[in-house]
Amino acid sequence: MKRLISSVLLVGVFLWSASQVMAYKPAVVFDMGGKFDKSFNEGIWNGLEKFRKETGIKYREFEVQQEAQREQFLRKLAKRGSDPIIAVGFGQAAALSKVAKEFPKTRFSIIDMVVDLPNVQSIIFKEHEGSFLVGVLAAMKSKSGKVGFVGGMDIPLIHKFACGYVQGVKYINSGTTVYQKMTGTTPAAWSDPARGASLAKTMFDSGADIVYAAAGSTGLGVLQSAADNGKMSIGVDSNQNHLQPGSVLTSMLKRVDVAAYEVFKTGYDNSWKAGFKVLGLAEDGVGWALDEHNAKLVSSAMKSKVEQVRKGIISGSIKVHDYMSNNKCPVE
Amino acid sequence: MNERQANTLVVTLVTIANLFIAFLISGIVIWVLGEDPWFALKTMLYGAFGYDEGLGYTLYYSTNFIFTGLAFAIGFNCGLFNIGAEGQAYIGGLGVGLICLWLENWPLWLVFPLAVLVSIIFGGVWGAIPGYFKAKRGSHEVVTTIMFNFIASVIMVNLLSHVLRPPKEMSPESREFGERVWIPQMHEIFDWFGLEITQTPLNGTFIFALVCLLLVWRFIWYTRWGYELRTVGINETAAAYAGISVSKNIIIAMVIGGGLAGFVGINEIMGSSHRLMLNFQAGIGFTGIAVSLIGRNHPLGIFLAALLFGILYQGGAELSFELQTIDRHMVVLIQGLVILFAGALENLFRPQIEQLVKRISSEDS
């Protein structure tokens, strides 16, 4: 009898959990870049794939190609009962705020943007803090006293990276020169490695020895150029140290994969919460990469200094200005 | 069957054959990917007009293609290959956006004609400059209009990143316009008559696009200006000999083309997104070339081709949504095949079909 009850219970639990699996239908809407953009969208895709492999739960996805499709397919997913739904990128904010109002019971998460609604979780990153740290590393590593920055498309978000970086450099040595260049003013600036390489080359020729690239796949050209010229580069978003081992000083990590994974995970165990989620150094949402590929490049003095600065930023004793708070940077 | 009817029949049959081949190859690719091509086709067609929401999106895309298709056709009838509709639409949209931001509290019946006027001026100027270079200096319009697409893009990014973007806003886009200047959406228009349809971005601009089709048709084939334009297109030397100013007509064609392309801004900016944003015109200008070529540069053909591309856009998106193994690149492939066969290889089956039609018509008579 006891065995019968326990086996019935077991079957019950099994069925219940099976039904839970059936009922959980997460979804994601990637933005224009597409899920294999080697950058932002792909980082998110990586996080979601990790969730799928761990739990075996499939998710629905859609890659936006037209402006109007953002709203159309966010709505379509919500209508089909998908929940939670991740909207990738700041471009989806307007569409999401409309759709989220129509489906107040569906949980939405938007990455890289704030949408202030009771059923929306807004996940944003303090890129300026992470950039500050790699700026500190660059300034300490530089022998020439000149470093560079190559941005992608000329938009405020990229100025935020640049401004944090310059602040970090000047924090160590206010006399260091920082060359800054944006690749372009159109979205093509995100995917132009050749232009990235030539911009970096110009900086190396003017004496810079480290260049930080925050430019999508354009940055791959910067990394290549640094390796070819015997100089150094700094990667962005994901850990790019392995791309040119020994030449990439470090990478500014922006853990969109973790953020995306967390959305599906917390949605699954019902600990998902609406509201703001600001991921900075304190939350490990941004950081700098240290692995076997760059271990030799980073001295212990640099390590302890950057660790000290990291703690300073977390405790608030070092203030990093956010470019987007007033569209100005205090240092050039 | 007279010659004109025979010609129409040949053109129709050729287009159908080309589309059939394009879809057949797409079907084979889908089959290789491991999906059922028949189901894919059904999904696509159902998604494009099987229900009112899908149809709304299809017609909404078609509206854009009608404008850029006409923009190309006007130039083509004047012997020009205007591939600058992309930039002209972008700048035209800028004009629309500025007017809407400036006069957002004015009533729509006043702002709409102003917006139409301003988008003609902005888009028209953007077409007129390459037109002037072509007419007076002989610079080839293919090169200059492409360059003007880039210039337009740079201007827009700078304006949106630095001037029109509200402080603290992340996206490089303007603030939303006041609701008074929004063009009523189709579901609102239907609502006035007590009919209920699903909300889509389809808006009153669609009706305006149909009016434009009619006006362009009248203009090209039933006015003196249109006659001059076509004469220049067929033979510049003969036109000049007949006392028609070639340079004037080239500039006029580019101005009208630019103005028509600028109307994309009305549909996108004033009718749908209600804010000025980056790349709202993405690809619409270039698709317009295909639309016009497939539609034989005639307004009726352009309408049908615009509808076809509306179906490909909306149905294709539905396809990649329903069948998760098919991603958006597959949809681009289908569109590319249609352009390849119906646009570039249009004469592939022409000899056989012409012969067939000739045989039928000789049997008739």
PDB file of C-alpha atoms in Angstrom, chain A residues 54-259:
ATOM      1  CA  GLU A  54      20.230  22.531 -19.310  1.00  0.00           C
ATOM      2  CA  THR A  55      16.483  22.200 -19.100  1.00  0.00           C
ATOM      3  CA  GLY A  56      15.510  20.779 -22.476  1.00  0.00           C
ATOM      4  CA  ILE A  57      12.905  23.499 -22.782  1.00  0.00           C
ATOM      5  CA  LYS A  58      12.560  24.931 -26.255  1.00  0.00           C
ATOM      6  CA  TYR A  59      11.919  28.570 -26.864  1.00  0.00           C
ATOM      7  CA  ARG A  60      10.362  30.466 -29.718  1.00  0.00           C
ATOM      8  CA  GLU A  61      12.413  33.070 -31.509  1.00  0.00           C
ATOM      9  CA  PHE A  62      12.008  35.709 -34.145  1.00  0.00           C
ATOM     10  CA  GLU A  63      14.574  37.874 -35.912  1.00  0.00           C
ATOM     11  CA  VAL A  64      13.290  41.329 -36.761  1.00  0.00           C
ATOM     12  CA  GLN A  65      13.920  42.644 -40.253  1.00  0.00           C
ATOM     13  CA  GLN A  66      11.465  45.481 -40.539  1.00  0.00           C
ATOM     14  CA  GLU A  67      10.673  48.241 -38.124  1.00  0.00           C
ATOM     15  CA  ALA A  68       7.009  47.280 -37.891  1.00  0.00           C
ATOM     16  CA  GLN A  69       7.800  43.633 -37.173  1.00  0.00           C
ATOM     17  CA  ARG A  70       8.966  44.379 -33.652  1.00  0.00           C
ATOM     18  CA  GLU A  71       5.492  45.238 -32.492  1.00  0.00           C
ATOM     19  CA  GLN A  72       3.834  42.679 -34.749  1.00  0.00           C
ATOM     20  CA  PHE A  73       5.777  39.709 -33.461  1.00  0.00           C
ATOM     21  CA  LEU A  74       5.992  40.760 -29.829  1.00  0.00           C
ATOM     22  CA  ARG A  75       2.209  40.880 -29.971  1.00  0.00           C
ATOM     23  CA  LYS A  76       1.961  37.615 -31.848  1.00  0.00           C
ATOM     24  CA  LEU A  77       4.144  35.835 -29.289  1.00  0.00           C
ATOM     25  CA  ALA A  78       2.131  37.250 -26.399  1.00  0.00           C
ATOM     26  CA  LYS A  79      -1.082  36.191 -28.112  1.00  0.00           C
ATOM     27  CA  ARG A  80       0.241  32.649 -28.529  1.00  0.00           C
ATOM     28  CA  GLY A  81       0.859  32.485 -24.796  1.00  0.00           C
ATOM     29  CA  SER A  82       4.631  32.823 -24.803  1.00  0.00           C
ATOM     30  CA  ASP A  83       5.907  33.928 -21.409  1.00  0.00           C
ATOM     31  CA  PRO A  84       8.358  35.365 -20.515  1.00  0.00           C
ATOM     32  CA  ILE A  85       9.325  37.227 -23.677  1.00  0.00           C
ATOM     33  CA  ILE A  86      12.709  38.856 -24.125  1.00  0.00           C
ATOM     34  CA  ALA A  87      12.956  41.924 -26.327  1.00  0.00           C
ATOM     35  CA  VAL A  88      16.551  42.361 -27.371  1.00  0.00           C
ATOM     36  CA  GLY A  89      17.995  45.831 -27.759  1.00  0.00           C
ATOM     37  CA  PHE A  90      16.973  49.406 -27.181  1.00  0.00           C
ATOM     38  CA  GLY A  91      15.291  49.616 -30.566  1.00  0.00           C
ATOM     39  CA  GLN A  92      12.363  47.571 -29.319  1.00  0.00           C
ATOM     40  CA  ALA A  93      11.383  49.893 -26.488  1.00  0.00           C
ATOM     41  CA  ALA A  94       8.585  51.724 -28.285  1.00  0.00           C
ATOM     42  CA  ALA A  95       7.045  48.508 -29.595  1.00  0.00           C
ATOM     43  CA  LEU A  96       7.359  46.781 -26.251  1.00  0.00           C
ATOM     44  CA  SER A  97       5.712  49.538 -24.240  1.00  0.00           C
ATOM     45  CA  LYS A  98       2.707  49.268 -26.547  1.00  0.00           C
ATOM     46  CA  VAL A  99       2.440  45.474 -26.458  1.00  0.00           C
ATOM     47  CA  ALA A 100       3.183  45.138 -22.741  1.00  0.00           C
ATOM     48  CA  LYS A 101       0.182  47.333 -21.989  1.00  0.00           C
ATOM     49  CA  GLU A 102      -2.047  45.073 -24.079  1.00  0.00           C
ATOM     50  CA  PHE A 103      -0.886  41.926 -22.278  1.00  0.00           C
ATOM     51  CA  PRO A 104      -0.548  42.925 -18.613  1.00  0.00           C
ATOM     52  CA  LYS A 105      -0.277  39.281 -17.487  1.00  0.00           C
ATOM     53  CA  THR A 106       2.639  38.417 -19.756  1.00  0.00           C
ATOM     54  CA  ARG A 107       6.136  38.933 -18.411  1.00  0.00           C
ATOM     55  CA  PHE A 108       8.477  40.916 -20.649  1.00  0.00           C
ATOM     56  CA  SER A 109      12.169  41.614 -20.275  1.00  0.00           C
ATOM     57  CA  ILE A 110      13.993  44.177 -22.350  1.00  0.00           C
ATOM     58  CA  ILE A 111      17.750  44.225 -22.550  1.00  0.00           C
ATOM     59  CA  ASP A 112      19.752  47.450 -22.869  1.00  0.00           C
ATOM     60  CA  MET A 113      16.807  49.749 -22.328  1.00  0.00           C
ATOM     61  CA  VAL A 114      14.291  50.947 -19.764  1.00  0.00           C
ATOM     62  CA  VAL A 115      10.554  50.462 -20.231  1.00  0.00           C
ATOM     63  CA  ASP A 116       8.740  51.480 -17.087  1.00  0.00           C
ATOM     64  CA  LEU A 117       5.678  49.222 -16.886  1.00  0.00           C
ATOM     65  CA  PRO A 118       4.450  46.874 -14.138  1.00  0.00           C
ATOM     66  CA  ASN A 119       4.999  43.741 -16.234  1.00  0.00           C
ATOM     67  CA  VAL A 120       8.335  44.699 -17.782  1.00  0.00           C
ATOM     68  CA  GLN A 121      11.784  43.980 -16.459  1.00  0.00           C
ATOM     69  CA  SER A 122      14.355  46.430 -17.800  1.00  0.00           C
ATOM     70  CA  ILE A 123      17.906  45.156 -17.855  1.00  0.00           C
ATOM     71  CA  ILE A 124      20.614  47.724 -18.413  1.00  0.00           C
ATOM     72  CA  PHE A 125      24.361  47.678 -18.013  1.00  0.00           C
ATOM     73  CA  LYS A 126      26.860  50.138 -16.629  1.00  0.00           C
ATOM     74  CA  GLU A 127      29.224  49.912 -19.591  1.00  0.00           C
ATOM     75  CA  HIS A 128      31.056  53.004 -18.368  1.00  0.00           C
ATOM     76  CA  GLU A 129      32.206  51.164 -15.255  1.00  0.00           C
ATOM     77  CA  GLY A 130      33.641  48.236 -17.174  1.00  0.00           C
ATOM     78  CA  SER A 131      35.226  50.587 -19.698  1.00  0.00           C
ATOM     79  CA  PHE A 132      36.773  52.534 -16.832  1.00  0.00           C
ATOM     80  CA  LEU A 133      38.537  49.380 -15.659  1.00  0.00           C
ATOM     81  CA  VAL A 134      39.970  48.534 -19.069  1.00  0.00           C
ATOM     82  CA  GLY A 135      41.030  52.192 -19.322  1.00  0.00           C
ATOM     83  CA  VAL A 136      42.959  51.753 -16.084  1.00  0.00           C
ATOM     84  CA  LEU A 137      44.648  48.662 -17.503  1.00  0.00           C
ATOM     85  CA  ALA A 138      45.449  50.389 -20.790  1.00  0.00           C
ATOM     86  CA  ALA A 139      47.000  53.410 -19.091  1.00  0.00           C
ATOM     87  CA  MET A 140      49.173  51.222 -16.870  1.00  0.00           C
ATOM     88  CA  LYS A 141      50.262  49.015 -19.753  1.00  0.00           C
ATOM     89  CA  SER A 142      50.942  51.772 -22.269  1.00  0.00           C
ATOM     90  CA  LYS A 143      54.598  52.637 -22.756  1.00  0.00           C
ATOM     91  CA  SER A 144      54.097  55.434 -25.235  1.00  0.00           C
ATOM     92  CA  GLY A 145      51.587  57.343 -23.146  1.00  0.00           C
ATOM     93  CA  LYS A 146      49.140  57.196 -26.041  1.00  0.00           C
ATOM     94  CA  VAL A 147      46.135  54.895 -26.334  1.00  0.00           C
ATOM     95  CA  GLY A 148      43.190  54.693 -28.697  1.00  0.00           C
ATOM     96  CA  PHE A 149      39.469  53.988 -28.892  1.00  0.00           C
ATOM     97  CA  VAL A 150      37.567  52.781 -31.949  1.00  0.00           C
ATOM     98  CA  GLY A 151      33.803  52.994 -31.651  1.00  0.00           C
ATOM     99  CA  GLY A 152      31.202  51.503 -33.978  1.00  0.00           C
ATOM    100  CA  MET A 153      28.306  53.646 -35.015  1.00  0.00           C
ATOM    101  CA  ASP A 154      28.316  57.182 -33.697  1.00  0.00           C
ATOM    102  CA  ILE A 155      25.527  56.900 -31.134  1.00  0.00           C
ATOM    103  CA  PRO A 156      25.295  57.919 -27.473  1.00  0.00           C
ATOM    104  CA  LEU A 157      25.681  54.355 -26.222  1.00  0.00           C
ATOM    105  CA  ILE A 158      29.148  54.105 -27.761  1.00  0.00           C
ATOM    106  CA  HIS A 159      30.138  57.483 -26.379  1.00  0.00           C
ATOM    107  CA  LYS A 160      29.261  55.976 -23.011  1.00  0.00           C
ATOM    108  CA  PHE A 161      31.908  53.282 -23.568  1.00  0.00           C
ATOM    109  CA  ALA A 162      34.437  55.861 -24.785  1.00  0.00           C
ATOM    110  CA  CYS A 163      33.818  58.255 -21.926  1.00  0.00           C
ATOM    111  CA  GLY A 164      34.221  55.572 -19.264  1.00  0.00           C
ATOM    112  CA  TYR A 165      37.417  54.410 -20.929  1.00  0.00           C
ATOM    113  CA  VAL A 166      38.942  57.891 -21.103  1.00  0.00           C
ATOM    114  CA  GLN A 167      38.079  58.492 -17.468  1.00  0.00           C
ATOM    115  CA  GLY A 168      39.837  55.277 -16.525  1.00  0.00           C
ATOM    116  CA  VAL A 169      42.930  56.218 -18.523  1.00  0.00           C
ATOM    117  CA  LYS A 170      43.076  59.717 -17.028  1.00  0.00           C
ATOM    118  CA  TYR A 171      42.513  58.330 -13.559  1.00  0.00           C
ATOM    119  CA  ILE A 172      45.885  56.594 -13.788  1.00  0.00           C
ATOM    120  CA  ASN A 173      47.727  59.217 -15.769  1.00  0.00           C
ATOM    121  CA  SER A 174      46.080  62.488 -16.707  1.00  0.00           C
ATOM    122  CA  GLY A 175      48.822  63.139 -19.249  1.00  0.00           C
ATOM    123  CA  THR A 176      47.969  60.143 -21.434  1.00  0.00           C
ATOM    124  CA  THR A 177      46.659  61.000 -24.878  1.00  0.00           C
ATOM    125  CA  VAL A 178      43.527  59.157 -26.026  1.00  0.00           C
ATOM    126  CA  TYR A 179      42.755  59.043 -29.747  1.00  0.00           C
ATOM    127  CA  GLN A 180      39.059  58.531 -30.376  1.00  0.00           C
ATOM    128  CA  LYS A 181      37.413  57.568 -33.634  1.00  0.00           C
ATOM    129  CA  MET A 182      33.950  56.374 -34.523  1.00  0.00           C
ATOM    130  CA  THR A 183      33.865  53.995 -37.468  1.00  0.00           C
ATOM    131  CA  GLY A 184      30.875  55.566 -39.110  1.00  0.00           C
ATOM    132  CA  THR A 185      27.445  57.026 -38.812  1.00  0.00           C
ATOM    133  CA  THR A 186      25.400  54.248 -40.361  1.00  0.00           C
ATOM    134  CA  PRO A 187      24.627  50.769 -39.033  1.00  0.00           C
ATOM    135  CA  ALA A 188      27.251  49.464 -41.490  1.00  0.00           C
ATOM    136  CA  ALA A 189      29.788  50.793 -38.973  1.00  0.00           C
ATOM    137  CA  TRP A 190      29.091  47.718 -36.847  1.00  0.00           C
ATOM    138  CA  SER A 191      30.355  45.302 -39.459  1.00  0.00           C
ATOM    139  CA  ASP A 192      33.341  46.828 -41.211  1.00  0.00           C
ATOM    140  CA  PRO A 193      36.518  45.047 -40.006  1.00  0.00           C
ATOM    141  CA  ALA A 194      38.606  46.546 -42.817  1.00  0.00           C
ATOM    142  CA  ARG A 195      37.787  50.063 -41.730  1.00  0.00           C
ATOM    143  CA  GLY A 196      38.361  49.079 -38.101  1.00  0.00           C
ATOM    144  CA  ALA A 197      41.816  47.822 -39.028  1.00  0.00           C
ATOM    145  CA  SER A 198      42.735  50.995 -40.894  1.00  0.00           C
ATOM    146  CA  LEU A 199      41.507  53.241 -38.071  1.00  0.00           C
ATOM    147  CA  ALA A 200      43.573  51.263 -35.579  1.00  0.00           C
ATOM    148  CA  LYS A 201      46.595  51.362 -37.906  1.00  0.00           C
ATOM    149  CA  THR A 202      46.405  55.157 -38.051  1.00  0.00           C
ATOM    150  CA  MET A 203      46.384  55.283 -34.255  1.00  0.00           C
ATOM    151  CA  PHE A 204      49.325  52.897 -33.991  1.00  0.00           C
ATOM    152  CA  ASP A 205      51.215  55.000 -36.526  1.00  0.00           C
ATOM    153  CA  SER A 206      50.655  58.099 -34.424  1.00  0.00           C
ATOM    154  CA  GLY A 207      52.197  56.355 -31.462  1.00  0.00           C
ATOM    155  CA  ALA A 208      49.354  54.629 -29.678  1.00  0.00           C
ATOM    156  CA  ASP A 209      50.189  51.153 -28.430  1.00  0.00           C
ATOM    157  CA  ILE A 210      46.798  49.972 -27.133  1.00  0.00           C
ATOM    158  CA  VAL A 211      43.434  50.403 -28.844  1.00  0.00           C
ATOM    159  CA  TYR A 212      40.053  49.589 -27.312  1.00  0.00           C
ATOM    160  CA  ALA A 213      37.393  48.554 -29.805  1.00  0.00           C
ATOM    161  CA  ALA A 214      33.680  48.881 -29.003  1.00  0.00           C
ATOM    162  CA  ALA A 215      32.408  48.361 -32.496  1.00  0.00           C
ATOM    163  CA  GLY A 216      30.705  45.003 -33.063  1.00  0.00           C
ATOM    164  CA  SER A 217      32.497  42.952 -35.690  1.00  0.00           C
ATOM    165  CA  THR A 218      34.400  46.066 -36.846  1.00  0.00           C
ATOM    166  CA  GLY A 219      36.405  45.477 -33.688  1.00  0.00           C
ATOM    167  CA  LEU A 220      37.726  42.199 -35.112  1.00  0.00           C
ATOM    168  CA  GLY A 221      39.709  44.295 -37.597  1.00  0.00           C
ATOM    169  CA  VAL A 222      41.110  46.378 -34.746  1.00  0.00           C
ATOM    170  CA  LEU A 223      42.256  43.229 -32.952  1.00  0.00           C
ATOM    171  CA  GLN A 224      43.790  41.898 -36.155  1.00  0.00           C
ATOM    172  CA  SER A 225      45.601  45.159 -36.863  1.00  0.00           C
ATOM    173  CA  ALA A 226      47.036  45.226 -33.344  1.00  0.00           C
ATOM    174  CA  ALA A 227      48.374  41.696 -33.721  1.00  0.00           C
ATOM    175  CA  ASP A 228      49.844  42.483 -37.156  1.00  0.00           C
ATOM    176  CA  ASN A 229      51.594  45.610 -35.907  1.00  0.00           C
ATOM    177  CA  GLY A 230      52.895  44.064 -32.704  1.00  0.00           C
ATOM    178  CA  LYS A 231      50.654  46.328 -30.606  1.00  0.00           C
ATOM    179  CA  MET A 232      47.794  45.583 -28.244  1.00  0.00           C
ATOM    180  CA  SER A 233      44.031  45.781 -28.335  1.00  0.00           C
ATOM    181  CA  ILE A 234      41.100  45.502 -25.958  1.00  0.00           C
ATOM    182  CA  GLY A 235      38.036  43.498 -26.912  1.00  0.00           C
ATOM    183  CA  VAL A 236      34.419  44.124 -25.991  1.00  0.00           C
ATOM    184  CA  ASP A 237      31.110  42.512 -24.959  1.00  0.00           C
ATOM    185  CA  SER A 238      32.225  38.889 -24.866  1.00  0.00           C
ATOM    186  CA  ASN A 239      35.673  37.591 -23.929  1.00  0.00           C
ATOM    187  CA  GLN A 240      37.704  38.154 -27.097  1.00  0.00           C
ATOM    188  CA  ASN A 241      41.115  37.395 -25.557  1.00  0.00           C
ATOM    189  CA  HIS A 242      41.393  34.138 -27.494  1.00  0.00           C
ATOM    190  CA  LEU A 243      40.942  35.786 -30.886  1.00  0.00           C
ATOM    191  CA  GLN A 244      44.497  37.146 -30.992  1.00  0.00           C
ATOM    192  CA  PRO A 245      46.209  35.481 -28.023  1.00  0.00           C
ATOM    193  CA  GLY A 246      49.028  37.545 -26.565  1.00  0.00           C
ATOM    194  CA  SER A 247      47.910  40.706 -28.318  1.00  0.00           C
ATOM    195  CA  VAL A 248      44.521  41.286 -26.719  1.00  0.00           C
ATOM    196  CA  LEU A 249      45.292  42.974 -23.397  1.00  0.00           C
ATOM    197  CA  THR A 250      41.854  42.203 -22.017  1.00  0.00           C
ATOM    198  CA  SER A 251      38.164  42.384 -22.931  1.00  0.00           C
ATOM    199  CA  MET A 252      35.462  44.540 -21.438  1.00  0.00           C
ATOM    200  CA  LEU A 253      32.806  42.009 -20.573  1.00  0.00           C
ATOM    201  CA  LYS A 254      29.149  42.811 -20.841  1.00  0.00           C
ATOM    202  CA  ARG A 255      27.320  39.732 -19.689  1.00  0.00           C
ATOM    203  CA  VAL A 256      24.206  39.839 -21.844  1.00  0.00           C
ATOM    204  CA  ASP A 257      24.307  36.049 -21.977  1.00  0.00           C
ATOM    205  CA  VAL A 258      23.975  35.819 -18.214  1.00  0.00           C
ATOM    206  CA  ALA A 259      21.223  38.414 -18.227  1.00  0.00           C
TER     207      ALA A 259
END
